[in-house]
Short mmCIF file of C-alpha atoms and ligand atoms in Angstrom, two decimals:
data_model
loop_
_atom_site.label_atom_id
_atom_site.label_comp_id
_atom_site.label_asym_id
_atom_site.label_seq_id
_atom_site.Cartn_x
_atom_site.Cartn_y
_atom_site.Cartn_z
CA MET A 1 73.89 87.34 77.35
CA PHE A 2 72.86 86.59 81.22
CA TYR A 3 75.47 84.38 83.70
CA ASP A 4 72.25 81.97 83.96
CA ALA A 5 69.26 81.51 81.89
CA VAL A 6 67.11 81.50 85.22
CA GLU A 7 67.86 85.63 85.06
CA GLY A 8 65.08 85.76 81.80
CA ILE A 9 62.66 83.19 83.05
CA SER A 10 59.01 84.07 82.39
CA ARG A 11 57.26 84.85 85.57
CA ASP A 12 55.01 82.31 85.43
CA SER A 13 57.72 79.56 85.30
CA LEU A 14 59.41 81.29 87.96
CA ALA A 15 56.37 81.04 89.90
CA ALA A 16 56.36 77.18 89.34
CA LEU A 17 59.88 77.26 90.34
CA GLN A 18 59.37 79.01 93.60
CA THR A 19 56.60 76.88 94.55
CA GLU A 20 58.44 73.73 94.42
CA ARG A 21 61.50 75.35 95.96
CA LEU A 22 59.22 76.56 98.84
CA ARG A 23 57.88 73.13 99.07
CA ARG A 24 61.32 72.14 99.58
CA SER A 25 62.60 74.47 102.00
CA VAL A 26 59.55 73.73 104.26
CA ALA A 27 60.08 70.21 104.40
CA THR A 28 63.76 70.81 105.40
CA CYS A 29 62.40 72.96 108.06
CA LEU A 30 60.75 70.42 109.62
CA ALA A 31 63.95 69.26 110.87
CA SER A 32 64.76 72.75 112.86
CA PRO A 33 64.06 72.67 116.22
CA PHE A 34 62.50 76.28 115.94
CA TYR A 35 60.42 75.54 112.74
CA GLY A 36 59.71 72.15 114.12
CA LYS A 37 58.08 73.20 116.60
CA ARG A 38 56.47 75.75 114.82
CA LEU A 39 55.12 73.74 111.63
CA ARG A 40 53.74 70.73 113.52
CA ALA A 41 52.17 73.29 116.04
CA LEU A 42 50.29 75.04 113.06
CA GLY A 43 49.67 71.57 111.34
CA LEU A 44 51.53 72.61 108.18
CA GLY A 45 53.80 70.61 105.76
CA PRO A 46 55.02 71.08 102.34
CA GLU A 47 51.69 69.90 100.71
CA ASP A 48 50.25 73.02 101.97
CA PHE A 49 52.22 75.26 99.65
CA ASN A 50 50.62 75.46 96.09
CA SER A 51 51.57 78.83 95.13
CA PRO A 52 54.10 81.40 96.19
CA ASP A 53 51.43 83.47 97.72
CA ASP A 54 50.76 80.58 99.97
CA ILE A 55 53.81 81.56 102.09
CA ARG A 56 51.56 83.91 103.71
CA LYS A 57 50.35 80.84 105.94
CA LEU A 58 53.62 81.16 107.66
CA PRO A 59 54.28 83.70 110.40
CA PHE A 60 57.06 85.90 110.46
CA THR A 61 60.81 85.20 112.02
CA VAL A 62 61.92 87.83 113.65
CA LYS A 63 65.49 88.87 114.75
CA ASP A 64 64.48 87.86 118.30
CA ASP A 65 63.77 84.73 117.11
CA LEU A 66 67.42 84.18 115.65
CA ARG A 67 68.65 85.37 118.97
CA ALA A 68 66.48 83.12 120.78
CA GLY A 69 68.14 80.21 119.16
CA TYR A 70 71.44 81.24 119.10
CA PRO A 71 73.67 79.55 118.51
CA ASP A 72 72.15 76.68 116.44
CA GLY A 73 68.35 76.05 117.30
CA PHE A 74 67.85 77.08 113.36
CA LEU A 75 69.83 73.88 111.93
CA CYS A 76 68.34 71.55 109.74
CA GLN A 77 71.52 68.97 109.22
CA PRO A 78 73.64 67.40 111.55
CA ARG A 79 76.73 69.50 112.81
CA ASP A 80 79.39 67.89 110.47
CA ALA A 81 77.15 68.91 107.45
CA PHE A 82 78.31 72.63 108.26
CA ILE A 83 81.67 74.09 106.72
CA ARG A 84 81.08 78.00 107.56
CA LEU A 85 79.46 80.59 109.69
CA HIS A 86 79.04 84.08 109.52
CA VAL A 87 78.31 86.38 112.34
CA SER A 88 75.81 89.65 111.54
CA SER A 89 77.67 92.80 112.51
CA GLY A 90 75.66 93.39 115.20
CA THR A 91 74.93 97.15 114.03
CA THR A 92 71.33 96.98 115.93
CA GLY A 93 72.06 94.41 119.05
CA ALA A 94 73.00 91.15 119.69
CA PRO A 95 74.47 89.26 116.82
CA THR A 96 72.70 86.38 115.24
CA ALA A 97 74.80 83.13 113.54
CA VAL A 98 74.42 81.84 110.22
CA TYR A 99 75.52 78.55 109.33
CA TYR A 100 76.61 77.35 105.72
CA THR A 101 76.67 73.55 104.28
CA ALA A 102 79.08 73.04 101.37
CA ASN A 103 76.10 73.46 99.22
CA ASP A 104 75.17 76.82 100.87
CA VAL A 105 78.52 77.72 100.55
CA ASP A 106 78.19 76.79 96.64
CA SER A 107 74.97 78.15 95.86
CA TRP A 108 75.63 81.78 97.44
CA SER A 109 79.43 82.05 95.73
CA HIS A 110 76.99 81.44 92.55
CA LEU A 111 74.78 84.40 92.95
CA VAL A 112 77.60 86.53 93.68
CA ALA A 113 78.99 85.78 90.61
CA ARG A 114 75.85 86.16 88.72
CA CYS A 115 75.81 89.67 90.40
CA MET A 116 79.38 90.46 89.34
CA HIS A 117 78.57 89.37 85.87
CA ALA A 118 75.40 91.61 85.71
CA VAL A 119 77.01 94.78 86.37
CA GLY A 120 79.92 93.79 83.33
CA LEU A 121 82.44 91.95 85.26
CA ARG A 122 84.02 88.93 83.11
CA ARG A 123 86.19 86.13 83.73
CA GLY A 124 89.83 87.27 83.64
CA ASP A 125 89.31 90.59 85.17
CA VAL A 126 90.79 91.63 88.30
CA PHE A 127 88.99 92.29 90.96
CA GLN A 128 89.98 93.62 94.39
CA ASN A 129 87.74 93.40 97.59
CA MET A 130 88.30 96.41 99.56
CA SER A 131 85.66 95.47 102.34
CA GLY A 132 86.57 94.11 105.60
CA TYR A 133 86.82 89.64 105.81
CA GLY A 134 86.27 87.88 109.16
CA LEU A 135 82.98 87.31 110.07
CA PHE A 136 81.62 89.94 107.77
CA THR A 137 79.94 88.43 105.06
CA GLY A 138 81.06 91.40 102.54
CA GLY A 139 84.57 89.81 103.11
CA LEU A 140 84.39 85.93 102.18
CA GLY A 141 80.92 85.94 100.22
CA ILE A 142 82.33 88.37 97.59
CA HIS A 143 85.76 86.81 97.42
CA TYR A 144 83.81 83.28 96.84
CA GLY A 145 81.77 84.84 94.26
CA ALA A 146 84.95 86.88 92.38
CA GLU A 147 86.53 83.42 92.02
CA ARG A 148 83.58 81.55 90.98
CA LEU A 149 83.12 84.09 88.33
CA GLY A 150 87.02 83.47 87.22
CA CYS A 151 88.02 86.92 88.56
CA LEU A 152 91.81 87.18 89.60
CA THR A 153 90.83 88.02 93.06
CA VAL A 154 92.93 90.31 95.51
CA PRO A 155 91.85 90.14 99.25
CA ALA A 156 92.70 93.26 100.10
CA GLY A 157 90.57 93.59 103.14
CA ALA A 158 89.53 97.04 104.52
CA GLY A 159 91.68 100.09 105.32
CA ASN A 160 95.10 100.88 104.61
CA SER A 161 94.39 103.27 101.54
CA LYS A 162 98.16 103.57 100.55
CA ARG A 163 98.54 99.82 100.19
CA GLN A 164 95.11 99.95 98.14
CA LEU A 165 96.06 102.16 95.93
CA LYS A 166 99.50 100.32 95.24
CA LEU A 167 97.79 96.91 94.74
CA LEU A 168 95.23 98.74 92.59
CA ARG A 169 97.93 100.18 90.77
CA ASP A 170 100.52 97.03 90.56
CA PHE A 171 97.64 94.41 89.41
CA GLY A 172 95.56 96.67 86.91
CA VAL A 173 92.36 96.06 89.01
CA ASP A 174 89.18 96.31 86.97
CA GLY A 175 86.97 96.29 89.76
CA VAL A 176 86.26 96.21 93.76
CA HIS A 177 83.90 95.93 96.33
CA ILE A 178 83.98 98.97 98.90
CA ILE A 179 81.54 100.14 101.43
CA PRO A 180 79.91 103.52 100.63
CA SER A 181 81.53 105.42 103.59
CA TYR A 182 84.96 104.21 102.84
CA ALA A 183 84.65 104.47 99.06
CA LEU A 184 83.86 108.45 99.68
CA HIS A 185 87.08 108.29 102.33
CA PHE A 186 88.79 106.81 99.65
CA GLY A 187 88.25 109.30 97.11
CA HIS A 188 89.19 112.03 99.28
CA PHE A 189 92.70 110.00 99.61
CA LEU A 190 93.04 109.78 96.04
CA GLN A 191 92.47 113.70 95.71
CA GLN A 192 95.24 114.20 98.36
CA GLU A 193 97.59 112.08 96.52
CA GLY A 194 97.02 113.90 93.34
CA ILE A 195 95.33 111.23 91.56
CA GLU A 196 92.81 111.92 89.15
CA PRO A 197 89.68 110.00 88.46
CA GLY A 198 90.76 108.71 85.40
CA ASP A 199 94.23 107.63 86.04
CA LEU A 200 93.25 104.36 87.25
CA LYS A 201 92.29 101.50 85.28
CA TRP A 202 89.20 100.69 87.29
CA ARG A 203 85.96 100.62 86.07
CA PHE A 204 83.18 99.07 88.34
CA ALA A 205 82.70 99.27 92.38
CA LEU A 206 80.23 97.50 94.08
CA ILE A 207 78.93 99.26 96.71
CA GLY A 208 76.71 98.25 99.74
CA ALA A 209 76.42 97.10 103.16
CA GLU A 210 74.83 100.28 104.28
CA PRO A 211 72.38 102.96 103.22
CA HIS A 212 73.45 105.33 101.21
CA THR A 213 71.71 107.98 98.47
CA GLU A 214 71.56 108.13 95.24
CA ARG A 215 73.64 111.39 95.29
CA ALA A 216 76.44 109.71 97.38
CA ARG A 217 76.74 107.30 94.57
CA ARG A 218 77.03 109.67 91.96
CA ARG A 219 79.86 111.54 94.26
CA ILE A 220 82.15 108.18 94.35
CA GLU A 221 81.32 107.71 90.72
CA GLU A 222 82.97 111.12 90.22
CA LEU A 223 85.57 110.86 92.94
CA LEU A 224 86.87 107.25 91.88
CA GLY A 225 86.33 107.84 88.15
CA LEU A 226 84.46 104.18 87.48
CA LYS A 227 80.48 103.37 87.78
CA ALA A 228 79.02 102.18 90.97
CA PHE A 229 76.76 99.43 91.52
CA ASN A 230 74.38 99.02 94.69
CA SER A 231 74.71 95.65 96.27
CA TYR A 232 72.02 94.51 98.71
CA GLY A 233 72.23 91.89 101.29
CA LEU A 234 72.17 90.46 104.68
CA THR A 235 73.71 87.78 107.01
CA GLU A 236 70.37 86.14 107.78
CA MET A 237 70.06 85.45 103.70
CA ASN A 238 73.56 84.58 103.31
CA GLY A 239 75.06 88.04 102.81
CA PRO A 240 75.72 89.80 99.50
CA GLY A 241 74.11 88.56 96.39
CA VAL A 242 70.36 89.07 97.34
CA ALA A 243 69.65 92.05 95.01
CA PHE A 244 71.85 93.94 92.94
CA GLU A 245 71.94 96.53 90.24
CA CYS A 246 72.73 95.60 86.56
CA ALA A 247 74.10 97.88 84.19
CA ALA A 248 71.20 99.80 83.71
CA GLN A 249 71.96 100.75 87.51
CA ALA A 250 67.98 101.38 87.65
CA GLY A 251 67.26 99.32 91.00
CA MET A 252 68.31 95.97 92.47
CA HIS A 253 67.04 93.01 90.91
CA VAL A 254 66.25 90.45 93.66
CA TRP A 255 66.95 87.11 92.74
CA GLU A 256 63.53 85.16 92.93
CA ASP A 257 64.71 81.81 92.22
CA ALA A 258 66.94 81.85 95.13
CA TYR A 259 64.32 83.97 97.58
CA ILE A 260 60.52 85.08 97.75
CA ALA A 261 60.96 88.69 98.53
CA GLU A 262 57.65 90.43 99.97
CA ILE A 263 57.20 94.02 101.12
CA VAL A 264 55.02 94.35 104.25
CA ASP A 265 52.95 97.14 106.08
CA PRO A 266 55.84 97.46 109.01
CA VAL A 267 52.84 97.68 111.36
CA SER A 268 50.27 95.03 110.17
CA GLY A 269 52.32 92.74 108.63
CA GLU A 270 49.83 93.11 105.33
CA PRO A 271 51.80 92.59 101.97
CA LEU A 272 51.75 95.92 100.10
CA PRO A 273 51.33 96.41 96.43
CA ASP A 274 54.25 97.27 94.19
CA GLY A 275 55.68 100.65 94.58
CA GLU A 276 54.86 101.23 97.93
CA VAL A 277 57.48 101.35 100.53
CA GLY A 278 57.25 98.75 103.53
CA GLU A 279 59.22 96.35 105.34
CA LEU A 280 61.25 93.85 103.20
CA VAL A 281 60.55 90.39 104.44
CA MET A 282 62.44 87.05 102.73
CA THR A 283 62.59 83.55 102.66
CA THR A 284 65.59 81.52 101.13
CA LEU A 285 64.46 78.88 98.75
CA CYS A 286 68.15 77.42 98.10
CA ARG A 287 69.43 76.65 101.56
CA ASP A 288 69.77 73.52 102.72
CA GLY A 289 71.65 74.20 106.30
CA MET A 290 69.78 76.96 107.82
CA PRO A 291 66.56 77.83 105.67
CA LEU A 292 64.59 81.22 106.92
CA LEU A 293 61.07 81.74 106.23
CA ARG A 294 59.51 85.05 105.98
CA TYR A 295 62.32 86.69 107.85
CA ARG A 296 61.87 90.20 108.60
CA THR A 297 64.63 92.13 107.48
CA ARG A 298 63.48 95.70 109.13
CA ASP A 299 64.79 97.39 105.74
CA LEU A 300 62.49 100.00 104.31
CA THR A 301 62.31 99.93 100.50
CA ARG A 302 59.71 99.10 97.74
CA PHE A 303 59.33 97.11 94.57
CA ILE A 304 60.12 99.37 91.41
CA PRO A 305 57.11 98.54 89.04
CA GLY A 306 57.82 97.95 85.59
CA GLU A 307 60.32 95.94 83.62
CA CYS A 308 64.06 96.58 83.56
CA ALA A 309 65.58 97.56 80.32
CA CYS A 310 68.32 94.88 80.37
CA GLY A 311 65.67 92.08 79.88
CA ARG A 312 65.88 90.34 83.21
CA THR A 313 62.47 89.32 84.86
CA HIS A 314 63.54 89.55 88.49
CA ARG A 315 61.94 92.27 90.19
CA ARG A 316 63.70 95.35 91.18
CA LEU A 317 64.24 96.68 94.69
CA ASP A 318 64.40 100.25 95.13
CA ARG A 319 67.41 102.17 97.31
CA ILE A 320 67.03 100.85 101.01
CA THR A 321 65.97 104.08 103.13
CA GLY A 322 66.70 102.91 106.35
CA ARG A 323 65.68 100.45 108.96
CA THR A 324 62.27 100.08 110.57
CA ASP A 325 64.56 100.46 113.60
CA ASP A 326 66.89 103.36 112.65
CA MET A 327 64.06 105.73 112.63
CA ILE A 328 64.85 108.72 115.17
CA ILE A 329 61.83 110.28 117.02
CA ILE A 330 62.97 113.83 117.69
CA LYS A 331 59.94 116.42 118.76
CA GLY A 332 57.21 114.34 117.77
CA CYS A 333 58.62 113.77 114.07
CA ASN A 334 59.91 110.85 112.52
CA VAL A 335 63.42 111.38 111.06
CA PHE A 336 65.53 108.74 109.22
CA PRO A 337 69.17 109.82 108.65
CA MET A 338 68.95 108.75 105.11
CA GLN A 339 66.55 112.04 104.95
CA ILE A 340 69.57 114.13 106.46
CA GLU A 341 71.95 112.41 104.15
CA GLN A 342 69.98 113.35 101.10
CA ALA A 343 70.05 117.07 102.03
CA LEU A 344 73.47 117.44 102.77
CA MET A 345 74.49 115.47 99.72
CA ALA A 346 72.67 118.06 97.86
CA MET A 347 75.23 120.68 98.60
CA PRO A 348 78.48 120.57 97.07
CA GLU A 349 80.18 122.38 99.98
CA VAL A 350 79.61 119.79 102.16
CA ALA A 351 81.95 117.24 102.56
CA PRO A 352 81.23 113.13 102.73
CA ASN A 353 80.90 113.05 106.31
CA TYR A 354 78.87 113.61 109.08
CA LEU A 355 77.26 112.75 112.06
CA ILE A 356 73.96 113.26 114.06
CA GLU A 357 73.94 113.56 117.56
CA LEU A 358 70.97 113.31 119.54
CA TYR A 359 71.01 114.64 123.30
CA GLN A 360 68.71 115.92 126.00
CA GLU A 361 68.74 119.73 127.29
CA ASN A 362 66.26 120.72 130.00
CA ASP A 363 64.45 117.24 129.34
CA MET A 364 64.07 117.69 126.00
CA ASP A 365 65.27 115.94 122.93
CA GLN A 366 67.48 117.60 120.66
CA ILE A 367 69.22 116.95 117.34
CA ARG A 368 72.65 118.15 116.16
CA VAL A 369 73.89 117.70 112.65
CA LYS A 370 77.87 117.78 112.65
CA VAL A 371 78.99 118.10 109.12
CA GLU A 372 82.16 118.14 107.79
CA ILE A 373 82.71 120.74 104.96
CA GLN A 374 85.24 120.94 102.06
CA ASP A 375 88.77 122.52 102.83
CA GLU A 376 88.32 125.59 100.53
CA VAL A 377 84.68 126.77 102.34
CA PHE A 378 86.38 126.12 105.83
CA ALA A 379 88.82 128.19 105.07
CA ALA A 380 86.96 130.77 103.95
CA ASP A 381 85.61 134.18 105.61
CA ASP A 382 83.23 133.95 108.29
CA ARG A 383 80.44 135.54 106.27
CA THR A 384 80.53 132.49 103.83
CA ARG A 385 80.33 130.04 106.85
CA ALA A 386 77.62 131.61 108.01
CA ALA A 387 75.36 131.84 105.07
CA LEU A 388 76.34 128.06 104.38
CA HIS A 389 74.93 127.34 107.99
CA LYS A 390 71.94 129.15 107.42
CA ARG A 391 71.61 127.21 104.04
CA LEU A 392 72.27 123.96 106.03
CA VAL A 393 69.95 124.70 108.83
CA ALA A 394 66.90 125.57 106.51
CA ARG A 395 67.55 122.76 104.17
CA LEU A 396 67.31 120.19 106.85
CA ARG A 397 64.47 121.63 108.85
CA ASP A 398 62.51 121.53 105.27
CA GLU A 399 63.50 117.96 105.09
CA ILE A 400 63.06 116.46 108.84
CA LEU A 401 60.57 119.21 109.80
CA VAL A 402 62.43 119.82 112.93
CA THR A 403 64.96 122.52 113.03
CA PRO A 404 68.29 120.76 113.98
CA ALA A 405 71.62 122.48 115.37
CA VAL A 406 74.40 122.31 112.96
CA GLU A 407 77.84 122.58 113.52
CA LEU A 408 80.39 123.01 110.46
CA VAL A 409 83.69 120.83 110.99
CA ARG A 410 86.82 120.61 108.98
CA ARG A 411 87.09 118.00 106.82
CA GLY A 412 88.58 114.63 108.43
CA SER A 413 87.79 115.52 112.00
CA ILE A 414 84.74 113.15 111.95
CA PRO A 415 86.72 110.08 112.57
CA PRO A 416 85.92 107.16 110.01
CA ALA A 417 84.30 103.95 111.24
CA GLU A 418 86.15 100.72 110.82
CA GLY A 419 83.58 99.07 109.00
CA LYS A 420 80.01 100.42 108.40
CA ALA A 421 79.65 104.25 109.22
CA VAL A 422 77.83 105.25 112.49
CA ARG A 423 75.99 108.05 111.42
CA VAL A 424 73.67 108.58 114.61
CA ASP A 425 75.07 109.25 118.13
CA ASP A 426 72.49 108.58 120.37
CA ARG A 427 73.18 110.18 123.88
CA ARG A 428 69.71 110.56 125.35
CA VAL A 429 70.41 108.82 128.38
CA HIS A 430 67.28 106.96 129.60
CA GLU A 431 69.39 105.48 132.77
CA ASP A 432 66.79 102.62 133.21
CA CYS A 433 67.39 101.16 129.65
CA ARG A 434 70.91 101.37 129.47
CA SER A 435 72.35 100.11 132.58
CA GLY A 436 70.92 96.54 133.43
CA ALA A 437 71.12 93.46 131.37
P1 LIG B 501 73.89 94.08 110.55
O1 LIG B 501 72.46 93.83 110.42
O2 LIG B 501 74.70 93.71 111.90
O3 LIG B 501 74.49 95.72 110.31
P2 LIG B 501 74.68 92.55 108.04
O4 LIG B 501 76.24 92.77 107.77
O5 LIG B 501 74.20 91.39 107.99
O6 LIG B 501 74.90 92.97 109.68
O7 LIG B 501 74.05 94.11 107.61
C1 LIG B 501 73.01 93.79 106.81
C2 LIG B 501 72.33 95.10 106.77
O8 LIG B 501 73.13 95.87 106.14
C3 LIG B 501 70.99 95.27 105.71
O9 LIG B 501 70.18 94.63 106.80
C4 LIG B 501 70.72 96.61 105.67
O10 LIG B 501 70.07 97.17 106.65
C5 LIG B 501 72.31 97.03 105.52
N1 LIG B 501 72.63 96.71 104.01
C6 LIG B 501 72.91 95.80 103.56
N2 LIG B 501 72.93 96.38 102.08
C7 LIG B 501 72.82 97.56 101.86
C8 LIG B 501 72.63 98.13 100.96
N3 LIG B 501 72.78 98.06 99.36
N4 LIG B 501 71.74 99.28 100.87
C9 LIG B 501 71.42 99.92 101.98
N5 LIG B 501 71.31 99.12 103.05
C10 LIG B 501 72.12 98.12 102.99
ZN1 LIG B 502 68.15 94.98 84.94
#
């Protein structure tokens, strides 16, 4: 029933497996310049880890450590053991590089195949990867997983909607990988082409790589006429394949045979009980070339308490609500872009694309939300639009506790991003920070 028997492993056996693999990872890490020094300074070796919780003996690894160790301060094998590298997309600053040995590519592909199997894809299905290739792990990472599962894999890459559609039809594609912002854009394209949701054969979309709300998922499902499954990953942990929804669509199973996942209080670093939202911290258990110990992802989420209907025993992560570093502080309130998306997507008059602009006026920080609206509302009379405007302002204020300026714009007037959507345009110039290095 499962792709791997380990998906249904008992929690006790899982803890034993994690402990054994944690020891092995720590032993491997002694060979890395960064961890070797750190572990020796702390006097820690593999024998100090006798349960998964012993991981707390280790300090966190943060993005700045990876940057400082760029390009190869984390490698645990000789240079010629590596066959691939990826570089994170750098959404929040300088990029970081992750290297893979042949074994690492192999175990990663296997995990991705497991995820695709969990949503219902099978050997012989046709799979189109509609995400960018290149350094972005969503390209090759998903590609290798799809091939591993035995799918006929179409490496379409991102963009060029007309060609995507031709490929989807010509090859009778069953499943796709697509980032949510492009999925919404593609849905609009299909409407314009006069294609009804049920016209295409496809049944599954894997959507991830950027935060999106439950409502955005439902919209994607309706527009495209398929089931969409949340896919979570990050370059530092290989890329996609870290946590994935199963057919139950009730949170993402994080593969605990391959990672130790913790949720910690972002300020104190203390572990939080299941159900509480905090920062996700991840440790690799199956990586030979560049293991990472207690890496702070900066992604905010929680463990969903209880068991999943599918019978998998690996815990589930809730939807990522944002990153610790994408919080906007405006007029003394903490605001996450996903709260704004949440409010917008609740209104059917609103089209999927929006942009949050931050600027200064009279030395005060201001927030303006540019919202694309559906064509028929845009074409309606001034009163209809004014009424919508008023409702939007009120709804956003209820959600973020600040009254934003709202601008209603025509559908398609906010240029879609090439890769991950850029939701915030921060023009609050603090000269001393921006110029310089
Ligand atoms: P970058 O950090 O530069 O964007 P990555 O391509 O490695 O580079 O992106 C990983 C990040 O993308 C994650 O840390 C997370 O913030 C975001 N992400 C990935 N998958 C999801 C998802 N399913 N939901 C929300 N955010 C996601
Ligand atoms: Zn499940």
